[in-house]
PDB file of C-alpha atoms and ligand atoms in Angstrom:
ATOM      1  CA  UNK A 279      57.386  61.330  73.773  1.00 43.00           C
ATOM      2  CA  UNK A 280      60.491  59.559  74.418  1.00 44.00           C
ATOM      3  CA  UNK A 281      61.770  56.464  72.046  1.00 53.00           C
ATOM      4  CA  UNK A 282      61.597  53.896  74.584  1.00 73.00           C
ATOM      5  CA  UNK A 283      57.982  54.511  76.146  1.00 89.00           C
ATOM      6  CA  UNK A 284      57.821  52.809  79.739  1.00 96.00           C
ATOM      7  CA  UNK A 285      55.980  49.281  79.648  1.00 98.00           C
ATOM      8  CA  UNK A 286      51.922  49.553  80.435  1.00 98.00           C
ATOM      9  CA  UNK A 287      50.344  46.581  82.396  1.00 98.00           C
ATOM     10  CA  UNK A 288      46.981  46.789  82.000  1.00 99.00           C
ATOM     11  CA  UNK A 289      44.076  44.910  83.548  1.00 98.00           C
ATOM     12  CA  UNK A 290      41.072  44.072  81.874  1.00 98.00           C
ATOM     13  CA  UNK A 291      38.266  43.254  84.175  1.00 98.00           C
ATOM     14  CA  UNK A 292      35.850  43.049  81.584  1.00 98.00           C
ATOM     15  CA  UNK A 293      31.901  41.809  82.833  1.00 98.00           C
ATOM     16  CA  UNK A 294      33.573  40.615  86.290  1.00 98.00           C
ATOM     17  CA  UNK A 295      33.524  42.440  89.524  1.00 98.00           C
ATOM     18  CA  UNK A 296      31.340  43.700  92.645  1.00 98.00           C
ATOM     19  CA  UNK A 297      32.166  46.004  94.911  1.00 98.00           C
ATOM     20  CA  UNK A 298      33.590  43.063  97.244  1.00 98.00           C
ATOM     21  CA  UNK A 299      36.420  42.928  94.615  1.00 98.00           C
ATOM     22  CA  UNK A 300      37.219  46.470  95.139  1.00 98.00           C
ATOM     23  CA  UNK A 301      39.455  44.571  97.691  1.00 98.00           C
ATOM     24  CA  UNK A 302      41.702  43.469  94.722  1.00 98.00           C
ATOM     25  CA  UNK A 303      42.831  47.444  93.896  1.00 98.00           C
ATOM     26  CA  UNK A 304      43.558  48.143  97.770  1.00 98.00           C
ATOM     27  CA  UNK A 305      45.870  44.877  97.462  1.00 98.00           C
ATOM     28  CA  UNK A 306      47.375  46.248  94.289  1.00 98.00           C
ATOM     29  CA  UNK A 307      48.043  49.556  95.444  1.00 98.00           C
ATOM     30  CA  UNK A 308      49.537  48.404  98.915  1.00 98.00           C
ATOM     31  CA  UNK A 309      51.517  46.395  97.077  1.00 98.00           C
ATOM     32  CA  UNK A 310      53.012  48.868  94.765  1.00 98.00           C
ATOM     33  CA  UNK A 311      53.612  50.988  97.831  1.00 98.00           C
ATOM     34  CA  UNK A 312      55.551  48.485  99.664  1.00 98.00           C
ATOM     35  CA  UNK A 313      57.429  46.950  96.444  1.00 98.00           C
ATOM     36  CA  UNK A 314      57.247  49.841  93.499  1.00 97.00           C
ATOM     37  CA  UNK A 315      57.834  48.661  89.757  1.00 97.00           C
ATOM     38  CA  UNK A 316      59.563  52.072  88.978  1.00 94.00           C
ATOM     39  CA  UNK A 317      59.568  50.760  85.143  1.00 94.00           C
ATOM     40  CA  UNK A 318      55.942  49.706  84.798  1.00 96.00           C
ATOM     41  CA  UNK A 319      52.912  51.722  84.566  1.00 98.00           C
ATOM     42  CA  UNK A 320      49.965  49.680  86.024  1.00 98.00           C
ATOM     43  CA  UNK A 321      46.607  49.766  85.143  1.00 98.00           C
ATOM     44  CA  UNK A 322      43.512  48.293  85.737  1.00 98.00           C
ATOM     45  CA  UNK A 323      39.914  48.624  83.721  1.00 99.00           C
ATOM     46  CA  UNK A 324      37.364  47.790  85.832  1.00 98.00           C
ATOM     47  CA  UNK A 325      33.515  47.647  85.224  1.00 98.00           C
ATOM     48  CA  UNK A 326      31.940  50.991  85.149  1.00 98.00           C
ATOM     49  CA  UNK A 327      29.920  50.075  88.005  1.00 98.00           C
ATOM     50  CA  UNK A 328      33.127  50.071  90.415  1.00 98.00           C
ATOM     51  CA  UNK A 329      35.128  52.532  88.733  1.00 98.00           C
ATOM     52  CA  UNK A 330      34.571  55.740  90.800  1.00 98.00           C
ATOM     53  CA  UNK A 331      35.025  52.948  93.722  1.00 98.00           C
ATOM     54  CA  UNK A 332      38.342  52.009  92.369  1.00 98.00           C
ATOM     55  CA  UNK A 333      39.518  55.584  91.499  1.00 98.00           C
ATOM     56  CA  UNK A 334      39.144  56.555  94.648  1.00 98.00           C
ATOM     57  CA  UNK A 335      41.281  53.730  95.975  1.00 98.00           C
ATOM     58  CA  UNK A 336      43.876  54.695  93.717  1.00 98.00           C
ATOM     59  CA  UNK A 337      43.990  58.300  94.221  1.00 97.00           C
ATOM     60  CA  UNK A 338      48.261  59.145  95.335  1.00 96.00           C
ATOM     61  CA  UNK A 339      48.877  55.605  94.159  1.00 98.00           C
ATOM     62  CA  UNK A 340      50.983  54.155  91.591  1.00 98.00           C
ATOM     63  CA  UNK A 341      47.937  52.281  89.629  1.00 98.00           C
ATOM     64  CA  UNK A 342      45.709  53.932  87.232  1.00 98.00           C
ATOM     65  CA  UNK A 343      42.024  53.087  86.298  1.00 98.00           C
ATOM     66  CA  UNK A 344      40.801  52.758  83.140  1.00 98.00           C
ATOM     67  CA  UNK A 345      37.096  52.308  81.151  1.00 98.00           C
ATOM     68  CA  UNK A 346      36.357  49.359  78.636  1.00 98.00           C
ATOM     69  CA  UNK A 347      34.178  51.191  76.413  1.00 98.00           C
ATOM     70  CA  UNK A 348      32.833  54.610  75.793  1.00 98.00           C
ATOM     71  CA  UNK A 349      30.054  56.173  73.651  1.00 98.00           C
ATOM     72  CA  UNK A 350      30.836  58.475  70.418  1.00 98.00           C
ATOM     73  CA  UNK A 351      29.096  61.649  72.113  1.00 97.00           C
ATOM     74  CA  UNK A 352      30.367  63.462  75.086  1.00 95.00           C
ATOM     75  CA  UNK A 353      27.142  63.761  76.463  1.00 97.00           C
ATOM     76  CA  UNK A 354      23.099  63.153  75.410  1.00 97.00           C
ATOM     77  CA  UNK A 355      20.195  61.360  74.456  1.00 98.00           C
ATOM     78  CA  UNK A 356      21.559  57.872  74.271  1.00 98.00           C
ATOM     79  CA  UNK A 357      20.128  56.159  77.498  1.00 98.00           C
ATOM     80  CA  UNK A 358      22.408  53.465  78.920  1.00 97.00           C
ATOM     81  CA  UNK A 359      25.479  54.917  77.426  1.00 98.00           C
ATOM     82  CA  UNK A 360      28.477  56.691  78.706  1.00 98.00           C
ATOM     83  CA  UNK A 361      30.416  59.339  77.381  1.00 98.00           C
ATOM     84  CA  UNK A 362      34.208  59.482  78.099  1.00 98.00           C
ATOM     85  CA  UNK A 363      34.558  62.957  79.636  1.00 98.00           C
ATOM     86  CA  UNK A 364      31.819  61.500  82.429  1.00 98.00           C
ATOM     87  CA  UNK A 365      34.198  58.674  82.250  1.00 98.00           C
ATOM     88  CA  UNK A 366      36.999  60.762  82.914  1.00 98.00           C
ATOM     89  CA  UNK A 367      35.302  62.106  85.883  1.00 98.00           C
ATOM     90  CA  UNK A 368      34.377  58.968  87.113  1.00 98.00           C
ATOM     91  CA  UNK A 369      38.579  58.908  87.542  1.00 98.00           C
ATOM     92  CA  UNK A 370      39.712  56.977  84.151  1.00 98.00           C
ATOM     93  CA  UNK A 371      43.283  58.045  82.756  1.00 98.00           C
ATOM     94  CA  UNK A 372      42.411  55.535  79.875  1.00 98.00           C
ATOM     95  CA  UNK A 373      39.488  54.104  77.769  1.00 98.00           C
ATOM     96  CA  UNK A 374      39.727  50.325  76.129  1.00 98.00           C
ATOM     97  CA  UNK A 375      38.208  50.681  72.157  1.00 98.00           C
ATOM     98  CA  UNK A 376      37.234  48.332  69.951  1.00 98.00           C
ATOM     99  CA  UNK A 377      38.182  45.227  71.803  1.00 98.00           C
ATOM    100  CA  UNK A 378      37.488  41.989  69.695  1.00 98.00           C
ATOM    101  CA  UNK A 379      34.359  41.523  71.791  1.00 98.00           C
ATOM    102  CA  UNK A 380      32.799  44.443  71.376  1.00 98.00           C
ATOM    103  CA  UNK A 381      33.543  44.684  67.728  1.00 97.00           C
ATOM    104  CA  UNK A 382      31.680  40.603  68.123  1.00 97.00           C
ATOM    105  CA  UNK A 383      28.993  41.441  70.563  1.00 97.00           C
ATOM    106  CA  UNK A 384      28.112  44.829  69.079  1.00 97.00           C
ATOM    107  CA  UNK A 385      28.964  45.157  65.641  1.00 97.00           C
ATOM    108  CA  UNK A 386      31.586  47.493  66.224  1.00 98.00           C
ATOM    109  CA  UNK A 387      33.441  48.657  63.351  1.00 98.00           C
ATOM    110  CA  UNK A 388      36.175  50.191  62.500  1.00 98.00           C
ATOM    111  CA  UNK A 389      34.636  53.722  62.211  1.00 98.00           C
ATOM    112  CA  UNK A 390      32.942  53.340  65.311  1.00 98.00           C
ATOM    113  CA  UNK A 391      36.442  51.979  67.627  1.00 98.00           C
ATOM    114  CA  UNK A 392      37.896  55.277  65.378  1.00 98.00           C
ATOM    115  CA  UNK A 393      35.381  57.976  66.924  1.00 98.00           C
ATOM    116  CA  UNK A 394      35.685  56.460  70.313  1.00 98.00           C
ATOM    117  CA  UNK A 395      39.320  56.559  70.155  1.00 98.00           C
ATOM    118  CA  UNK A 396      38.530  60.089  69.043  1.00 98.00           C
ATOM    119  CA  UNK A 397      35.716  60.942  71.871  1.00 98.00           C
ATOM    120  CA  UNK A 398      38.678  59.613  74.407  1.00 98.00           C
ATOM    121  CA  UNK A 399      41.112  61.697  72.623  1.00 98.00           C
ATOM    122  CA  UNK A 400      38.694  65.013  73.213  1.00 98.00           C
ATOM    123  CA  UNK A 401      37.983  64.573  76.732  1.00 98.00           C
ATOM    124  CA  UNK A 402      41.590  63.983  77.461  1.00 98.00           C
ATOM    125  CA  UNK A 403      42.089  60.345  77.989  1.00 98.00           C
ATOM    126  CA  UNK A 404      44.421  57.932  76.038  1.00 98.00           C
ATOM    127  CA  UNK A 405      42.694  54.921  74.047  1.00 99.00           C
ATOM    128  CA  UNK A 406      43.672  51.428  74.054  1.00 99.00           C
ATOM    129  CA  UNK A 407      42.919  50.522  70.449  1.00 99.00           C
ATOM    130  CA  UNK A 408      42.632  46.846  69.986  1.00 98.00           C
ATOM    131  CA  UNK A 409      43.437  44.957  67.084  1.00 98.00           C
ATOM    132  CA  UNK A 410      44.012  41.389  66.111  1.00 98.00           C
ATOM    133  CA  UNK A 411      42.812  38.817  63.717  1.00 98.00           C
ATOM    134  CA  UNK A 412      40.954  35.584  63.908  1.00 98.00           C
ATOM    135  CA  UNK A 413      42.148  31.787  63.560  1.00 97.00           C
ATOM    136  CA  UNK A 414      40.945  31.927  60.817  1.00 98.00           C
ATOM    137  CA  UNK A 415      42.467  34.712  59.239  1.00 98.00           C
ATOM    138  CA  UNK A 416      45.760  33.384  60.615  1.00 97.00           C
ATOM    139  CA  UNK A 417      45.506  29.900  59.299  1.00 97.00           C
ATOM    140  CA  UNK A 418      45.339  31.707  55.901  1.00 97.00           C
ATOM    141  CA  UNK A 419      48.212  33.845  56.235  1.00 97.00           C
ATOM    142  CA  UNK A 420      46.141  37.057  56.496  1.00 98.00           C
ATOM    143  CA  UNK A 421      46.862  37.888  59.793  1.00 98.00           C
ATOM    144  CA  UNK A 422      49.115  40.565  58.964  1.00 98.00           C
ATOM    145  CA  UNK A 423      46.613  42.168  56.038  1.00 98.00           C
ATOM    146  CA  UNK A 424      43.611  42.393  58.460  1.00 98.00           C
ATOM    147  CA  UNK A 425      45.466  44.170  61.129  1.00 98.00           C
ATOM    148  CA  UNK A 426      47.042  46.552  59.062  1.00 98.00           C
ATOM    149  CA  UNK A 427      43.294  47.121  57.439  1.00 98.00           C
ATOM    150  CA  UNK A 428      42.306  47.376  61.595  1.00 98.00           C
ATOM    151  CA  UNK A 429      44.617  49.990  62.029  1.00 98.00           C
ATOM    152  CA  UNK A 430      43.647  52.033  59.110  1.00 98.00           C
ATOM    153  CA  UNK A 431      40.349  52.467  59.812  1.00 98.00           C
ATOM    154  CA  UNK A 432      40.262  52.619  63.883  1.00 98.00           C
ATOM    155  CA  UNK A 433      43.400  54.705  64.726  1.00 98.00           C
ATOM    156  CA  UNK A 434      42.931  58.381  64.841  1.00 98.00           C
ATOM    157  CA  UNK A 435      45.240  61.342  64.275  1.00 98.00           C
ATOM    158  CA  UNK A 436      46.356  63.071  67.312  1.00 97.00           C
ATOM    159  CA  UNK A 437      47.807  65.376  68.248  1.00 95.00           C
ATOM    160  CA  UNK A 438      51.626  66.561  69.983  1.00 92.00           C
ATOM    161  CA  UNK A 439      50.770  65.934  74.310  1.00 93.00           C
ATOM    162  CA  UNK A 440      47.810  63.799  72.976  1.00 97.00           C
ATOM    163  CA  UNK A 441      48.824  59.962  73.371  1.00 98.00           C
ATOM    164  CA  UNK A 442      47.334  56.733  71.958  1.00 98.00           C
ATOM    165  CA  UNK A 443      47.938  53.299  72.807  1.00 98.00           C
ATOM    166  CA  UNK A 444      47.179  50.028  70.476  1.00 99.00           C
ATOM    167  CA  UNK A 445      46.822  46.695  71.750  1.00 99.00           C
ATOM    168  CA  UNK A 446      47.608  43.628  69.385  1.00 98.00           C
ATOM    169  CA  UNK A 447      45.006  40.588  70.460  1.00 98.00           C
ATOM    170  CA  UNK A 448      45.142  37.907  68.257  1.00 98.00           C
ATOM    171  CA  UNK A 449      40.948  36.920  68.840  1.00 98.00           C
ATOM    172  CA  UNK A 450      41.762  33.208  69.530  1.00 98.00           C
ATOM    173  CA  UNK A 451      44.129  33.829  72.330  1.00 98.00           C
ATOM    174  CA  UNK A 452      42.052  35.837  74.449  1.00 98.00           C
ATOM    175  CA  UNK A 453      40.736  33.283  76.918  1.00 96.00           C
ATOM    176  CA  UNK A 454      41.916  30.419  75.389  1.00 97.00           C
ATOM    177  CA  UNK A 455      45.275  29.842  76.908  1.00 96.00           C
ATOM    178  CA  UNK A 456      46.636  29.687  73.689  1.00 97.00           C
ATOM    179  CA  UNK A 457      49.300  32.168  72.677  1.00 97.00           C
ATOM    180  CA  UNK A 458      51.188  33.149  69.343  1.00 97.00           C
ATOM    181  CA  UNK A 459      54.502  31.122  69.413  1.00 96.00           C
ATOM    182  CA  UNK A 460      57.235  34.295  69.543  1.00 97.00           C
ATOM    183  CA  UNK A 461      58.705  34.859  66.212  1.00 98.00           C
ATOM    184  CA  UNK A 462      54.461  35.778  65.126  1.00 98.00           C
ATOM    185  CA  UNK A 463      54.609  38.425  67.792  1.00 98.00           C
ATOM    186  CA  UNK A 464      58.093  39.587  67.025  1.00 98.00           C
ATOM    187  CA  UNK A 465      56.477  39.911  63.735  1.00 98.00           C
ATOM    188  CA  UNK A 466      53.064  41.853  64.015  1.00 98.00           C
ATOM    189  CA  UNK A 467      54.507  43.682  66.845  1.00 98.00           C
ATOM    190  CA  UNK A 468      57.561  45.026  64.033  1.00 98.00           C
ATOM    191  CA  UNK A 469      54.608  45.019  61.601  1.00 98.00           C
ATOM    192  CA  UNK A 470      52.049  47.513  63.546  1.00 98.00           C
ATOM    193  CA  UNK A 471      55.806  49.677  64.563  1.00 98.00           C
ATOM    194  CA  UNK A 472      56.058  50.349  60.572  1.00 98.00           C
ATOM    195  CA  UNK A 473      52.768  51.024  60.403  1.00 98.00           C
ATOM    196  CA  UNK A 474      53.234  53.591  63.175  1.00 98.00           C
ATOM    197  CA  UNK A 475      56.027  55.299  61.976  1.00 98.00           C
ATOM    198  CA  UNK A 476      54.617  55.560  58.188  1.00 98.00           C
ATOM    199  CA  UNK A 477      51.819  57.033  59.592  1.00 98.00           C
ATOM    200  CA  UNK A 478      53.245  59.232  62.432  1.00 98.00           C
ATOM    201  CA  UNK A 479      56.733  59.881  61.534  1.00 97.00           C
ATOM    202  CA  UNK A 480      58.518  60.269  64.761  1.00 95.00           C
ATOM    203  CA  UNK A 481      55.547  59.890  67.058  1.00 96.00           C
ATOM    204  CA  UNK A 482      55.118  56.552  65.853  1.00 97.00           C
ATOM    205  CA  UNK A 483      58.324  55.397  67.675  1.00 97.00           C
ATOM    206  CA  UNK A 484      56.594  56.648  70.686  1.00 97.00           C
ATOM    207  CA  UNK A 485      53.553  54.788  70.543  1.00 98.00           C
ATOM    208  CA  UNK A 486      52.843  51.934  73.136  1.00 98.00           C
ATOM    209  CA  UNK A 487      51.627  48.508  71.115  1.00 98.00           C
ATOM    210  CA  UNK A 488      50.632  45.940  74.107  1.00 98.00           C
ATOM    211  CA  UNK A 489      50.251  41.984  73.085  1.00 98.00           C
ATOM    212  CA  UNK A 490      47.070  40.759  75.228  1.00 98.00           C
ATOM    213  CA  UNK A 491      45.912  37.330  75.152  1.00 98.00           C
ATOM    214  CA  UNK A 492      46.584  34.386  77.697  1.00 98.00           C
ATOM    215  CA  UNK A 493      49.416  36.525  78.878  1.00 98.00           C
ATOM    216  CA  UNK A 494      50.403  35.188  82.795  1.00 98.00           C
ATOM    217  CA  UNK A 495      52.652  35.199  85.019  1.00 98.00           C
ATOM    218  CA  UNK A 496      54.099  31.849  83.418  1.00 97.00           C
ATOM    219  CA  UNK A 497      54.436  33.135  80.019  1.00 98.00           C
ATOM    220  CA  UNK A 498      54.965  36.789  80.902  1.00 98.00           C
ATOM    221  CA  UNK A 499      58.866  36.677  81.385  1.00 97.00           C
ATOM    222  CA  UNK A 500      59.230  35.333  77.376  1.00 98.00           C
ATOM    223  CA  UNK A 501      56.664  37.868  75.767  1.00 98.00           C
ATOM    224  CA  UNK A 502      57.273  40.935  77.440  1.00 98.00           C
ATOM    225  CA  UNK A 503      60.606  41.429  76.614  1.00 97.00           C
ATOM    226  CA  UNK A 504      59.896  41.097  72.486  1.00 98.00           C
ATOM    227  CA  UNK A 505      61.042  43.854  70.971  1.00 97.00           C
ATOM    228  CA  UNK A 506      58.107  46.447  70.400  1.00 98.00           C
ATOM    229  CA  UNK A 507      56.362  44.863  72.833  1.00 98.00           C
ATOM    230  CA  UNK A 508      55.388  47.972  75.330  1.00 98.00           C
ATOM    231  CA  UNK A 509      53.373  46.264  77.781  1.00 98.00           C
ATOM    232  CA  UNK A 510      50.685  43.658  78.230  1.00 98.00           C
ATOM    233  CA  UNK A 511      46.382  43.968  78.110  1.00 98.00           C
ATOM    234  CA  UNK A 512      45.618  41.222  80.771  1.00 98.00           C
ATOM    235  CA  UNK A 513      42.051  39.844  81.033  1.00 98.00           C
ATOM    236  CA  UNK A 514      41.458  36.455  82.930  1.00 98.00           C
ATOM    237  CA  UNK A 515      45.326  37.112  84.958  1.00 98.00           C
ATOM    238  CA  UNK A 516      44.231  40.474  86.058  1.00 98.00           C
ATOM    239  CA  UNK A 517      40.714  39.764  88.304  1.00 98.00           C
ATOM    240  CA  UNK A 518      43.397  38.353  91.241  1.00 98.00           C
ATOM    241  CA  UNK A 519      45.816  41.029  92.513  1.00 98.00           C
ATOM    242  CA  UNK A 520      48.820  37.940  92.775  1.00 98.00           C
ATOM    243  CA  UNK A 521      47.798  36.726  88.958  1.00 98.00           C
ATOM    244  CA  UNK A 522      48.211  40.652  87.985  1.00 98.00           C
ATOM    245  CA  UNK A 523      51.298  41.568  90.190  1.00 98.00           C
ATOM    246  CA  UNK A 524      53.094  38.107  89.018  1.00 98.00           C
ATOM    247  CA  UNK A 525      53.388  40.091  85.651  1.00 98.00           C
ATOM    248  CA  UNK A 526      54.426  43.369  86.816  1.00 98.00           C
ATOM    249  CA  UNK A 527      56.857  42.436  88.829  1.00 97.00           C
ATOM    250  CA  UNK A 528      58.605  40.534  85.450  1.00 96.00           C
ATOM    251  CA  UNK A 529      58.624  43.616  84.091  1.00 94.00           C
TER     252      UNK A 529
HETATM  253  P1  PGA B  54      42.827  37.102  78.467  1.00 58.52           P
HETATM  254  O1  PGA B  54      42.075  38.391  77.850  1.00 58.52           O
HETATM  255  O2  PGA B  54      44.076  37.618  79.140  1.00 58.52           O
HETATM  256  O3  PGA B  54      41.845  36.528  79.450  1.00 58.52           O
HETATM  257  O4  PGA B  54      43.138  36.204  77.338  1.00 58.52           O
HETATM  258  C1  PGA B  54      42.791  39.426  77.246  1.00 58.52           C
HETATM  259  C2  PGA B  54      41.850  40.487  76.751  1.00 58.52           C
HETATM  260  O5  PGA B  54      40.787  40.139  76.213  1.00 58.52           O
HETATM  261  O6  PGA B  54      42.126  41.703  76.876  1.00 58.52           O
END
């Protein structure tokens, strides 16, 4: 993998979306086709209930779908759930794990974001593995201990062609409209690079570590370019294709 990966923009649809707002990929794509962002890759995670929908739409395009979750098991008893090869089929490059509101909602943990990443991994898909601490935990100057601890227990080994992706979202950005001022992201972003390259030698220099959390068009032009920041996980900016394309074309 090369030492300067190319910048990911990545949607996150989250619980939002019919199959109306398929009409939001078409727009993406056509744009993209008439106005390419040769040094972006674009992606957007839509609900699994659209995502075949959207792959198709996609297919010979320049933007990539993506899953928010998958189960541990590739296949099985576990009504309800679905495994990331099926997810894979369904036309995902990439899976979302351990986002701050699943780990809320569903008492994820870091074991369980670490065998998703895993499952992902094994059916040949690359995990977003989000991290990111509380208000909390920054107020108290532990922001930088509890992400570290994150990434200890939820990223996986992998292996040389295998590729994994982490996503820093501090918890009370996402939604909020507030963001980290930019020496804090210049700082976990340098932080979580150490902890890559400790870890993974080489390979760690390779690995993509998005900031997600209120990131727009507005702020887009002053975070994006902070060193070891690959790339952007987009929630509320990404559900209109002008919100979403406002930040790749910064990029
Ligand atoms: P937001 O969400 O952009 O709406 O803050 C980001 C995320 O949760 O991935």
């Amino acid at each position: 993998m090369s030492q300067s990966p190319k910048t990911l923009i990545a949607g996150n649809w989250k619980m939002n979306g019919l199959t109306k707002d398929l009409a939001q990929f078409e727009a993406v794509v056509t744009a993209l086709n008439e106005k390419p962002a040769p040094d972006c890759q674009v992606l957007l995670c839509p609900p699994v209930t659209i995502l075949a929908g959207a792959s198709q739409i996609c297919q010979n395009s320049a933007l990539q779908t993506g899953a928010q979750n998958t189960h541990v098991a590739e296949s099985g008893a576990h009504t309800g759930d679905i495994g990331a090869t099926m997810l894979r089929d369904a036309g995902a490059d990439f899976i979302i794990v351990g986002h701050s509101e699943r780990r809320a909602d569903h008492q994820e943990t870091d074991g369980v974001v670490n065998a998703k990443a895993r499952s992902c991994l094994n059916a040949g898909l690359i995990p977003i593995i989000c991290v990111g601490e509380t208000h909390a935990e920054r107020t108290s100057g532990l922001a930088l201990t509890v992400v570290e601890h994150q990434l200890n227990g939820s990223v996986p080994d992998f292996d040389e062609g295998q590729e994994i992706v982490i996503a820093y979202e501090p918890v009370w950005a996402i939604g909020t409209g507030l963001v980290p001022d930019t020496n804090d992201i210049t700082n976990m972003h340098a932080a979580i690079r150490e902890w890559l390259v400790t870890r993974f030698g080489e390979r760690g220099k390779g690995v993509r570590i998005l900031y997600g959390g209120s990131l727009k068009p507005s702020n887009a032009a002053e975070i994006l370019p902070i060193p070891n920041v690959n790339g952007g996980l987009i929630g509320g900016a990404s559900l209109k294709s002008e919100d979403f394309l406002g930040i790749v074309y910064t990029v």
